[in-house]
Amino acid sequence: MTLEKVSSNRVSTGYLTKYKFPSTSLGGLSTQFNIFLPSSASASSPVPVLFYLAGLTCNEDTGAQKGGLLNTAGKEGIAVVFPDTSPRGAGVEGEDDDWQLGTGAGFYLIATAEKWKKHYNMYDLVVKELPEVIKEANLGVDFSRWSITGHSMGGHGALSIYLKNPGLFKSASAFAPACNPSRTPWGINAFTNYLDAKTRSSPPSEWLPYDSTHLLQNYQGEPNILIDVGTEDDFLKKGQLEPQAISGLNKKGVEVRMQDGFDHSYYFISTFAPEHVEYHAKFLKA
């Protein structure tokens, strides 16, 4: 796989570079990602890595430009990877009609519904293909020291991916994640469309492997999870996030913090992003 460099910018202690490549996970469509590499990264001395998964309507630039992660990542000597949030230009009927579904709304799953399954496989892109592409490019990243974070839909992605893959990641964190998507509107809409559910249970059993509350209930061992949610988040008030579903499990190793007065925006994320990077650094550099 040959990466094509799109752009590069000096930032923090290193460079943020955007690459693109044709993705087999996304049905051959071209996808882009940003990667921040601190000055300490090299092929002979690879650094640990943090993935940041963005939310609905966002792309690979959103977290990189607005998230406030990179100064602390540079100080800690951690690479940060920012994938896109969906395939682009798949040509699926209706994919650009609703900001909560289709373009910019891949939900970090493997689609099984006929209409979506060729292209909408962001889970495979994030967990399997993108790491392999970065390894093959010899960019100086050590995937034996890998953590994951995200916001909103991306927070759902970070938590569910971490919990589905015990031992693959050192830690996970999330900003305002959709914690119980099999029972809340965003998730119900996405899962109904993307997943070909055969069971008649409520919710369908095919949805549960992407529901972080269900996954945490069944998680063996002690996870390393940090979650921040703003008390003035409109989506919290609309029942989209349900952090109480996770905090109510009282699972050791999981911290859910309600941050007074903060909303769903990148003002909130950038305020607490340095703490999240430092949280991951404890595990990545242990």
PDB file of C-alpha atoms in Angstrom:
ATOM      1  CA  MET A   1       0.000   0.000   0.000  1.00  0.00           C
ATOM      2  CA  THR A   2       1.420   3.368  -1.046  1.00  0.00           C
ATOM      3  CA  LEU A   3       0.488   6.386   1.011  1.00  0.00           C
ATOM      4  CA  GLU A   4       0.103   9.676  -0.850  1.00  0.00           C
ATOM      5  CA  LYS A   5       1.074  12.743   1.167  1.00  0.00           C
ATOM      6  CA  VAL A   6      -1.537  15.487   0.922  1.00  0.00           C
ATOM      7  CA  SER A   7      -0.140  18.114   3.304  1.00  0.00           C
ATOM      8  CA  SER A   8       2.187  18.625   6.259  1.00  0.00           C
ATOM      9  CA  ASN A   9       2.297  21.270   8.983  1.00  0.00           C
ATOM     10  CA  ARG A  10       4.760  21.919  11.795  1.00  0.00           C
ATOM     11  CA  VAL A  11       2.969  21.753  15.149  1.00  0.00           C
ATOM     12  CA  SER A  12       3.980  21.171  18.759  1.00  0.00           C
ATOM     13  CA  THR A  13       7.221  19.146  18.796  1.00  0.00           C
ATOM     14  CA  GLY A  14       6.724  17.571  15.373  1.00  0.00           C
ATOM     15  CA  TYR A  15       4.575  17.511  12.255  1.00  0.00           C
ATOM     16  CA  LEU A  16       0.955  16.819  11.427  1.00  0.00           C
ATOM     17  CA  THR A  17       0.802  15.091   8.039  1.00  0.00           C
ATOM     18  CA  LYS A  18      -2.263  14.194   6.010  1.00  0.00           C
ATOM     19  CA  TYR A  19      -2.139  11.081   3.843  1.00  0.00           C
ATOM     20  CA  LYS A  20      -4.618   9.330   1.581  1.00  0.00           C
ATOM     21  CA  PHE A  21      -4.843   5.782   0.259  1.00  0.00           C
ATOM     22  CA  PRO A  22      -7.405   3.467  -1.394  1.00  0.00           C
ATOM     23  CA  SER A  23      -9.119   1.514   1.381  1.00  0.00           C
ATOM     24  CA  THR A  24     -10.190  -2.098   0.965  1.00  0.00           C
ATOM     25  CA  SER A  25     -12.368  -1.739   4.092  1.00  0.00           C
ATOM     26  CA  LEU A  26     -14.283   1.051   2.360  1.00  0.00           C
ATOM     27  CA  GLY A  27     -14.791  -0.801  -0.910  1.00  0.00           C
ATOM     28  CA  GLY A  28     -11.780   0.688  -2.669  1.00  0.00           C
ATOM     29  CA  LEU A  29     -12.678   4.311  -1.975  1.00  0.00           C
ATOM     30  CA  SER A  30      -9.898   6.757  -1.181  1.00  0.00           C
ATOM     31  CA  THR A  31      -9.731   7.746   2.493  1.00  0.00           C
ATOM     32  CA  GLN A  32      -7.677  10.374   4.276  1.00  0.00           C
ATOM     33  CA  PHE A  33      -6.183  10.542   7.754  1.00  0.00           C
ATOM     34  CA  ASN A  34      -3.961  12.890   9.720  1.00  0.00           C
ATOM     35  CA  ILE A  35      -1.060  11.686  11.829  1.00  0.00           C
ATOM     36  CA  PHE A  36       0.895  13.756  14.312  1.00  0.00           C
ATOM     37  CA  LEU A  37       4.424  12.484  14.847  1.00  0.00           C
ATOM     38  CA  PRO A  38       6.514  14.026  17.619  1.00  0.00           C
ATOM     39  CA  SER A  39      10.163  14.765  16.923  1.00  0.00           C
ATOM     40  CA  SER A  40      11.159  11.684  18.913  1.00  0.00           C
ATOM     41  CA  ALA A  41       9.448   9.292  16.456  1.00  0.00           C
ATOM     42  CA  SER A  42      11.599   7.287  14.043  1.00  0.00           C
ATOM     43  CA  ALA A  43      11.623   3.878  12.423  1.00  0.00           C
ATOM     44  CA  SER A  44      14.391   2.800  14.801  1.00  0.00           C
ATOM     45  CA  SER A  45      12.702   4.327  17.854  1.00  0.00           C
ATOM     46  CA  PRO A  46       8.922   4.104  17.377  1.00  0.00           C
ATOM     47  CA  VAL A  47       6.592   5.972  19.733  1.00  0.00           C
ATOM     48  CA  PRO A  48       3.265   4.964  21.300  1.00  0.00           C
ATOM     49  CA  VAL A  49       0.101   6.020  19.499  1.00  0.00           C
ATOM     50  CA  LEU A  50      -3.319   7.444  20.354  1.00  0.00           C
ATOM     51  CA  PHE A  51      -6.233   7.273  17.891  1.00  0.00           C
ATOM     52  CA  TYR A  52      -8.825  10.069  17.988  1.00  0.00           C
ATOM     53  CA  LEU A  53     -12.249   9.272  16.485  1.00  0.00           C
ATOM     54  CA  ALA A  54     -14.361  12.313  15.632  1.00  0.00           C
ATOM     55  CA  GLY A  55     -18.129  12.693  15.782  1.00  0.00           C
ATOM     56  CA  LEU A  56     -21.066  13.209  13.451  1.00  0.00           C
ATOM     57  CA  THR A  57     -20.499  15.578  10.477  1.00  0.00           C
ATOM     58  CA  CYS A  58     -16.754  15.736  11.226  1.00  0.00           C
ATOM     59  CA  ASN A  59     -13.735  14.474   9.306  1.00  0.00           C
ATOM     60  CA  GLU A  60     -10.042  13.758   9.754  1.00  0.00           C
ATOM     61  CA  ASP A  61      -9.271  17.470  10.218  1.00  0.00           C
ATOM     62  CA  THR A  62     -11.722  18.303  12.988  1.00  0.00           C
ATOM     63  CA  GLY A  63      -9.940  16.840  15.980  1.00  0.00           C
ATOM     64  CA  ALA A  64      -6.508  17.648  14.604  1.00  0.00           C
ATOM     65  CA  GLN A  65      -7.305  21.331  14.182  1.00  0.00           C
ATOM     66  CA  LYS A  66      -9.675  21.953  17.105  1.00  0.00           C
ATOM     67  CA  GLY A  67      -9.131  19.209  19.686  1.00  0.00           C
ATOM     68  CA  GLY A  68      -6.180  20.645  21.602  1.00  0.00           C
ATOM     69  CA  LEU A  69      -4.412  17.288  21.844  1.00  0.00           C
ATOM     70  CA  LEU A  70      -1.123  17.939  20.109  1.00  0.00           C
ATOM     71  CA  ASN A  71       0.903  20.070  22.516  1.00  0.00           C
ATOM     72  CA  THR A  72       0.506  17.510  25.281  1.00  0.00           C
ATOM     73  CA  ALA A  73       1.057  14.624  22.857  1.00  0.00           C
ATOM     74  CA  GLY A  74       4.273  16.260  21.721  1.00  0.00           C
ATOM     75  CA  LYS A  75       5.435  16.766  25.290  1.00  0.00           C
ATOM     76  CA  GLU A  76       4.668  13.133  26.113  1.00  0.00           C
ATOM     77  CA  GLY A  77       6.186  11.791  22.882  1.00  0.00           C
ATOM     78  CA  ILE A  78       2.957  10.207  21.644  1.00  0.00           C
ATOM     79  CA  ALA A  79       1.773   9.976  18.016  1.00  0.00           C
ATOM     80  CA  VAL A  80      -1.876  10.835  17.343  1.00  0.00           C
ATOM     81  CA  VAL A  81      -3.890   9.456  14.409  1.00  0.00           C
ATOM     82  CA  PHE A  82      -7.103  11.109  13.192  1.00  0.00           C
ATOM     83  CA  PRO A  83      -9.128   8.921  10.763  1.00  0.00           C
ATOM     84  CA  ASP A  84     -12.147  10.144   8.814  1.00  0.00           C
ATOM     85  CA  THR A  85     -15.636   9.444  10.185  1.00  0.00           C
ATOM     86  CA  SER A  86     -17.070   7.601   7.158  1.00  0.00           C
ATOM     87  CA  PRO A  87     -16.434   6.655   3.552  1.00  0.00           C
ATOM     88  CA  ARG A  88     -16.683   9.524   1.083  1.00  0.00           C
ATOM     89  CA  GLY A  89     -18.413   9.307  -2.281  1.00  0.00           C
ATOM     90  CA  ALA A  90     -19.790   5.789  -1.927  1.00  0.00           C
ATOM     91  CA  GLY A  91     -22.837   6.709  -3.986  1.00  0.00           C
ATOM     92  CA  VAL A  92     -25.265   4.994  -1.627  1.00  0.00           C
ATOM     93  CA  GLU A  93     -28.771   6.318  -2.098  1.00  0.00           C
ATOM     94  CA  GLY A  94     -29.611   8.745   0.709  1.00  0.00           C
ATOM     95  CA  GLU A  95     -26.126   8.889   2.231  1.00  0.00           C
ATOM     96  CA  ASP A  96     -26.079  12.699   2.033  1.00  0.00           C
ATOM     97  CA  ASP A  97     -29.701  13.291   3.086  1.00  0.00           C
ATOM     98  CA  ASP A  98     -29.339  13.129   6.889  1.00  0.00           C
ATOM     99  CA  TRP A  99     -26.398  14.364   8.986  1.00  0.00           C
ATOM    100  CA  GLN A 100     -27.001  11.462  11.388  1.00  0.00           C
ATOM    101  CA  LEU A 101     -26.557   8.741   8.733  1.00  0.00           C
ATOM    102  CA  GLY A 102     -24.250   8.130   5.795  1.00  0.00           C
ATOM    103  CA  THR A 103     -21.510  10.622   4.956  1.00  0.00           C
ATOM    104  CA  GLY A 104     -19.829  11.829   8.139  1.00  0.00           C
ATOM    105  CA  ALA A 105     -21.759   9.275  10.191  1.00  0.00           C
ATOM    106  CA  GLY A 106     -20.086   5.892   9.814  1.00  0.00           C
ATOM    107  CA  PHE A 107     -20.602   4.906  13.496  1.00  0.00           C
ATOM    108  CA  TYR A 108     -17.385   2.823  13.562  1.00  0.00           C
ATOM    109  CA  LEU A 109     -19.124  -0.464  12.776  1.00  0.00           C
ATOM    110  CA  ILE A 110     -19.157  -3.147  10.071  1.00  0.00           C
ATOM    111  CA  ALA A 111     -22.328  -2.695   8.035  1.00  0.00           C
ATOM    112  CA  THR A 112     -24.244  -5.871   7.227  1.00  0.00           C
ATOM    113  CA  ALA A 113     -27.301  -4.365   5.509  1.00  0.00           C
ATOM    114  CA  GLU A 114     -27.050  -4.909   1.749  1.00  0.00           C
ATOM    115  CA  LYS A 115     -27.293  -1.225   0.888  1.00  0.00           C
ATOM    116  CA  TRP A 116     -24.359  -0.203   3.081  1.00  0.00           C
ATOM    117  CA  LYS A 117     -22.089  -3.204   3.511  1.00  0.00           C
ATOM    118  CA  LYS A 118     -19.701  -2.634   0.594  1.00  0.00           C
ATOM    119  CA  HIS A 119     -18.399   0.703   1.865  1.00  0.00           C
ATOM    120  CA  TYR A 120     -19.501   1.382   5.451  1.00  0.00           C
ATOM    121  CA  ASN A 121     -16.939  -0.590   7.432  1.00  0.00           C
ATOM    122  CA  MET A 122     -15.211   2.003   9.580  1.00  0.00           C
ATOM    123  CA  TYR A 123     -14.569  -0.540  12.326  1.00  0.00           C
ATOM    124  CA  ASP A 124     -12.302  -2.550  10.025  1.00  0.00           C
ATOM    125  CA  LEU A 125     -10.582   0.608   8.801  1.00  0.00           C
ATOM    126  CA  VAL A 126      -9.756   1.779  12.327  1.00  0.00           C
ATOM    127  CA  VAL A 127      -8.928  -1.537  13.979  1.00  0.00           C
ATOM    128  CA  LYS A 128      -7.257  -3.445  11.154  1.00  0.00           C
ATOM    129  CA  GLU A 129      -6.467  -1.653   7.911  1.00  0.00           C
ATOM    130  CA  LEU A 130      -5.194   1.748   9.033  1.00  0.00           C
ATOM    131  CA  PRO A 131      -2.744   0.297  11.584  1.00  0.00           C
ATOM    132  CA  GLU A 132      -1.365  -2.045   8.921  1.00  0.00           C
ATOM    133  CA  VAL A 133      -0.998   0.805   6.424  1.00  0.00           C
ATOM    134  CA  ILE A 134       0.875   2.906   9.003  1.00  0.00           C
ATOM    135  CA  LYS A 135       3.121  -0.029   9.930  1.00  0.00           C
ATOM    136  CA  GLU A 136       3.947  -0.727   6.281  1.00  0.00           C
ATOM    137  CA  ALA A 137       4.852   2.932   5.775  1.00  0.00           C
ATOM    138  CA  ASN A 138       7.382   2.641   8.625  1.00  0.00           C
ATOM    139  CA  LEU A 139       6.364   5.968  10.131  1.00  0.00           C
ATOM    140  CA  GLY A 140       7.814   5.284  13.569  1.00  0.00           C
ATOM    141  CA  VAL A 141       4.677   4.182  15.431  1.00  0.00           C
ATOM    142  CA  ASP A 142       4.584   1.325  17.951  1.00  0.00           C
ATOM    143  CA  PHE A 143       1.199  -0.434  17.862  1.00  0.00           C
ATOM    144  CA  SER A 144       2.075  -2.571  20.863  1.00  0.00           C
ATOM    145  CA  ARG A 145       1.474   0.679  22.781  1.00  0.00           C
ATOM    146  CA  TRP A 146      -1.877   1.877  21.453  1.00  0.00           C
ATOM    147  CA  SER A 147      -4.756   3.771  23.069  1.00  0.00           C
ATOM    148  CA  ILE A 148      -7.966   5.256  21.704  1.00  0.00           C
ATOM    149  CA  THR A 149     -10.205   8.249  22.358  1.00  0.00           C
ATOM    150  CA  GLY A 150     -13.048  10.067  20.637  1.00  0.00           C
ATOM    151  CA  HIS A 151     -15.953  12.496  20.798  1.00  0.00           C
ATOM    152  CA  SER A 152     -19.701  11.847  20.630  1.00  0.00           C
ATOM    153  CA  MET A 153     -20.176   9.226  17.867  1.00  0.00           C
ATOM    154  CA  GLY A 154     -16.391   8.862  18.019  1.00  0.00           C
ATOM    155  CA  GLY A 155     -16.584   8.422  21.782  1.00  0.00           C
ATOM    156  CA  HIS A 156     -18.989   5.547  21.139  1.00  0.00           C
ATOM    157  CA  GLY A 157     -16.469   4.217  18.630  1.00  0.00           C
ATOM    158  CA  ALA A 158     -13.515   4.516  20.996  1.00  0.00           C
ATOM    159  CA  LEU A 159     -15.269   2.826  23.917  1.00  0.00           C
ATOM    160  CA  SER A 160     -16.875   0.018  21.914  1.00  0.00           C
ATOM    161  CA  ILE A 161     -13.689  -0.733  19.959  1.00  0.00           C
ATOM    162  CA  TYR A 162     -11.655  -0.821  23.175  1.00  0.00           C
ATOM    163  CA  LEU A 163     -14.145  -3.083  24.947  1.00  0.00           C
ATOM    164  CA  LYS A 164     -14.513  -5.433  21.947  1.00  0.00           C
ATOM    165  CA  ASN A 165     -10.746  -5.984  21.798  1.00  0.00           C
ATOM    166  CA  PRO A 166      -9.374  -6.751  25.282  1.00  0.00           C
ATOM    167  CA  GLY A 167      -5.604  -6.421  25.337  1.00  0.00           C
ATOM    168  CA  LEU A 168      -5.299  -4.593  22.011  1.00  0.00           C
ATOM    169  CA  PHE A 169      -5.383  -1.115  23.559  1.00  0.00           C
ATOM    170  CA  LYS A 170      -3.762   0.138  26.742  1.00  0.00           C
ATOM    171  CA  SER A 171      -6.600   2.544  27.574  1.00  0.00           C
ATOM    172  CA  ALA A 172      -9.665   4.342  26.234  1.00  0.00           C
ATOM    173  CA  SER A 173     -11.280   7.702  26.861  1.00  0.00           C
ATOM    174  CA  ALA A 174     -14.228   9.624  25.497  1.00  0.00           C
ATOM    175  CA  PHE A 175     -15.722  13.098  25.383  1.00  0.00           C
ATOM    176  CA  ALA A 176     -19.538  13.110  25.535  1.00  0.00           C
ATOM    177  CA  PRO A 177     -19.869   9.595  24.081  1.00  0.00           C
ATOM    178  CA  ALA A 178     -23.054   7.836  23.038  1.00  0.00           C
ATOM    179  CA  CYS A 179     -22.788   5.311  25.875  1.00  0.00           C
ATOM    180  CA  ASN A 180     -25.888   3.180  25.305  1.00  0.00           C
ATOM    181  CA  PRO A 181     -26.606   3.476  21.560  1.00  0.00           C
ATOM    182  CA  SER A 182     -28.823   0.409  21.266  1.00  0.00           C
ATOM    183  CA  ARG A 183     -31.387   2.330  23.345  1.00  0.00           C
ATOM    184  CA  THR A 184     -30.900   5.959  22.264  1.00  0.00           C
ATOM    185  CA  PRO A 185     -31.993   7.768  19.079  1.00  0.00           C
ATOM    186  CA  TRP A 186     -28.650   8.169  17.272  1.00  0.00           C
ATOM    187  CA  GLY A 187     -27.751   4.528  17.734  1.00  0.00           C
ATOM    188  CA  ILE A 188     -31.196   3.164  16.975  1.00  0.00           C
ATOM    189  CA  ASN A 189     -31.266   5.098  13.697  1.00  0.00           C
ATOM    190  CA  ALA A 190     -27.749   4.007  12.705  1.00  0.00           C
ATOM    191  CA  PHE A 191     -28.103   0.367  13.733  1.00  0.00           C
ATOM    192  CA  THR A 192     -31.528   0.011  12.090  1.00  0.00           C
ATOM    193  CA  ASN A 193     -30.041   1.169   8.783  1.00  0.00           C
ATOM    194  CA  TYR A 194     -26.505  -0.285   8.841  1.00  0.00           C
ATOM    195  CA  LEU A 195     -27.086  -3.650  10.529  1.00  0.00           C
ATOM    196  CA  ASP A 196     -29.187  -6.453   9.066  1.00  0.00           C
ATOM    197  CA  ALA A 197     -30.830  -7.666  12.264  1.00  0.00           C
ATOM    198  CA  LYS A 198     -32.450 -11.094  12.115  1.00  0.00           C
ATOM    199  CA  THR A 199     -33.482 -11.372  15.766  1.00  0.00           C
ATOM    200  CA  ARG A 200     -36.744  -9.969  17.118  1.00  0.00           C
ATOM    201  CA  SER A 201     -35.390  -9.109  20.571  1.00  0.00           C
ATOM    202  CA  SER A 202     -35.436  -5.506  21.764  1.00  0.00           C
ATOM    203  CA  PRO A 203     -32.824  -4.332  21.140  1.00  0.00           C
ATOM    204  CA  PRO A 204     -31.772  -6.855  18.464  1.00  0.00           C
ATOM    205  CA  SER A 205     -28.790  -8.955  19.522  1.00  0.00           C
ATOM    206  CA  GLU A 206     -26.892  -7.817  16.400  1.00  0.00           C
ATOM    207  CA  TRP A 207     -26.760  -4.310  17.871  1.00  0.00           C
ATOM    208  CA  LEU A 208     -25.219  -5.232  21.208  1.00  0.00           C
ATOM    209  CA  PRO A 209     -21.589  -5.748  20.025  1.00  0.00           C
ATOM    210  CA  TYR A 210     -21.558  -1.999  19.318  1.00  0.00           C
ATOM    211  CA  ASP A 211     -23.144  -0.915  22.612  1.00  0.00           C
ATOM    212  CA  SER A 212     -20.516   0.116  25.182  1.00  0.00           C
ATOM    213  CA  THR A 213     -22.819  -0.362  28.166  1.00  0.00           C
ATOM    214  CA  HIS A 214     -23.546  -3.949  27.126  1.00  0.00           C
ATOM    215  CA  LEU A 215     -19.879  -4.593  26.368  1.00  0.00           C
ATOM    216  CA  LEU A 216     -18.766  -3.181  29.727  1.00  0.00           C
ATOM    217  CA  GLN A 217     -21.308  -5.320  31.589  1.00  0.00           C
ATOM    218  CA  ASN A 218     -19.673  -8.389  30.084  1.00  0.00           C
ATOM    219  CA  TYR A 219     -16.049  -7.196  30.176  1.00  0.00           C
ATOM    220  CA  GLN A 220     -13.663  -9.520  31.997  1.00  0.00           C
ATOM    221  CA  GLY A 221     -11.001  -7.810  34.068  1.00  0.00           C
ATOM    222  CA  GLU A 222     -10.428  -4.172  34.938  1.00  0.00           C
ATOM    223  CA  PRO A 223     -10.577  -1.694  32.046  1.00  0.00           C
ATOM    224  CA  ASN A 224      -8.791   1.668  31.836  1.00  0.00           C
ATOM    225  CA  ILE A 225     -11.495   4.150  30.827  1.00  0.00           C
ATOM    226  CA  LEU A 226     -11.977   7.893  31.355  1.00  0.00           C
ATOM    227  CA  ILE A 227     -15.186   9.652  30.249  1.00  0.00           C
ATOM    228  CA  ASP A 228     -15.995  13.374  30.410  1.00  0.00           C
ATOM    229  CA  VAL A 229     -19.470  14.821  29.766  1.00  0.00           C
ATOM    230  CA  GLY A 230     -20.566  18.459  30.092  1.00  0.00           C
ATOM    231  CA  THR A 231     -23.586  19.156  32.267  1.00  0.00           C
ATOM    232  CA  GLU A 232     -24.905  21.702  29.717  1.00  0.00           C
ATOM    233  CA  ASP A 233     -24.601  19.362  26.735  1.00  0.00           C
ATOM    234  CA  ASP A 234     -27.820  19.627  24.713  1.00  0.00           C
ATOM    235  CA  PHE A 235     -27.437  16.043  23.523  1.00  0.00           C
ATOM    236  CA  LEU A 236     -27.183  14.881  27.130  1.00  0.00           C
ATOM    237  CA  LYS A 237     -30.463  16.633  27.820  1.00  0.00           C
ATOM    238  CA  LYS A 238     -32.032  15.034  24.725  1.00  0.00           C
ATOM    239  CA  GLY A 239     -31.124  11.535  25.923  1.00  0.00           C
ATOM    240  CA  GLN A 240     -28.506  10.779  23.270  1.00  0.00           C
ATOM    241  CA  LEU A 241     -25.536  10.152  25.595  1.00  0.00           C
ATOM    242  CA  GLU A 242     -26.748   8.264  28.722  1.00  0.00           C
ATOM    243  CA  PRO A 243     -23.471   8.350  30.717  1.00  0.00           C
ATOM    244  CA  GLN A 244     -25.425   7.097  33.734  1.00  0.00           C
ATOM    245  CA  ALA A 245     -25.776   3.741  31.968  1.00  0.00           C
ATOM    246  CA  ILE A 246     -22.010   3.294  32.299  1.00  0.00           C
ATOM    247  CA  SER A 247     -21.459   5.023  35.642  1.00  0.00           C
ATOM    248  CA  GLY A 248     -24.331   2.998  37.097  1.00  0.00           C
ATOM    249  CA  LEU A 249     -22.390  -0.221  36.504  1.00  0.00           C
ATOM    250  CA  ASN A 250     -19.848   0.918  39.140  1.00  0.00           C
ATOM    251  CA  LYS A 251     -17.108  -0.847  37.222  1.00  0.00           C
ATOM    252  CA  LYS A 252     -13.659  -0.559  38.757  1.00  0.00           C
ATOM    253  CA  GLY A 253     -11.262   1.147  36.344  1.00  0.00           C
ATOM    254  CA  VAL A 254     -13.951   3.355  34.787  1.00  0.00           C
ATOM    255  CA  GLU A 255     -14.193   7.044  35.715  1.00  0.00           C
ATOM    256  CA  VAL A 256     -17.124   9.149  34.487  1.00  0.00           C
ATOM    257  CA  ARG A 257     -16.755  12.866  35.198  1.00  0.00           C
ATOM    258  CA  MET A 258     -19.594  15.364  34.783  1.00  0.00           C
ATOM    259  CA  GLN A 259     -18.006  18.723  33.947  1.00  0.00           C
ATOM    260  CA  ASP A 260     -20.078  21.616  35.224  1.00  0.00           C
ATOM    261  CA  GLY A 261     -21.274  24.137  32.641  1.00  0.00           C
ATOM    262  CA  PHE A 262     -19.634  22.584  29.573  1.00  0.00           C
ATOM    263  CA  ASP A 263     -21.503  21.750  26.367  1.00  0.00           C
ATOM    264  CA  HIS A 264     -20.885  19.361  23.439  1.00  0.00           C
ATOM    265  CA  SER A 265     -18.476  21.602  21.531  1.00  0.00           C
ATOM    266  CA  TYR A 266     -14.745  21.645  20.915  1.00  0.00           C
ATOM    267  CA  TYR A 267     -14.430  24.331  23.591  1.00  0.00           C
ATOM    268  CA  PHE A 268     -15.250  21.486  25.985  1.00  0.00           C
ATOM    269  CA  ILE A 269     -12.995  18.955  24.266  1.00  0.00           C
ATOM    270  CA  SER A 270      -9.987  21.268  24.036  1.00  0.00           C
ATOM    271  CA  THR A 271     -10.322  22.153  27.738  1.00  0.00           C
ATOM    272  CA  PHE A 272      -9.935  18.541  28.875  1.00  0.00           C
ATOM    273  CA  ALA A 273      -7.920  17.077  25.986  1.00  0.00           C
ATOM    274  CA  PRO A 274      -4.564  17.629  27.752  1.00  0.00           C
ATOM    275  CA  GLU A 275      -5.828  15.621  30.747  1.00  0.00           C
ATOM    276  CA  HIS A 276      -6.950  12.833  28.438  1.00  0.00           C
ATOM    277  CA  VAL A 277      -3.568  12.669  26.716  1.00  0.00           C
ATOM    278  CA  GLU A 278      -1.865  12.563  30.113  1.00  0.00           C
ATOM    279  CA  TYR A 279      -4.261   9.824  31.214  1.00  0.00           C
ATOM    280  CA  HIS A 280      -3.283   7.689  28.216  1.00  0.00           C
ATOM    281  CA  ALA A 281       0.397   8.479  28.689  1.00  0.00           C
ATOM    282  CA  LYS A 282       0.308   6.731  32.075  1.00  0.00           C
ATOM    283  CA  PHE A 283      -0.571   3.464  30.361  1.00  0.00           C
ATOM    284  CA  LEU A 284       1.271   3.928  27.072  1.00  0.00           C
ATOM    285  CA  LYS A 285       4.559   4.712  28.786  1.00  0.00           C
ATOM    286  CA  ALA A 286       4.233   2.370  31.764  1.00  0.00           C
TER     287      ALA A 286
END
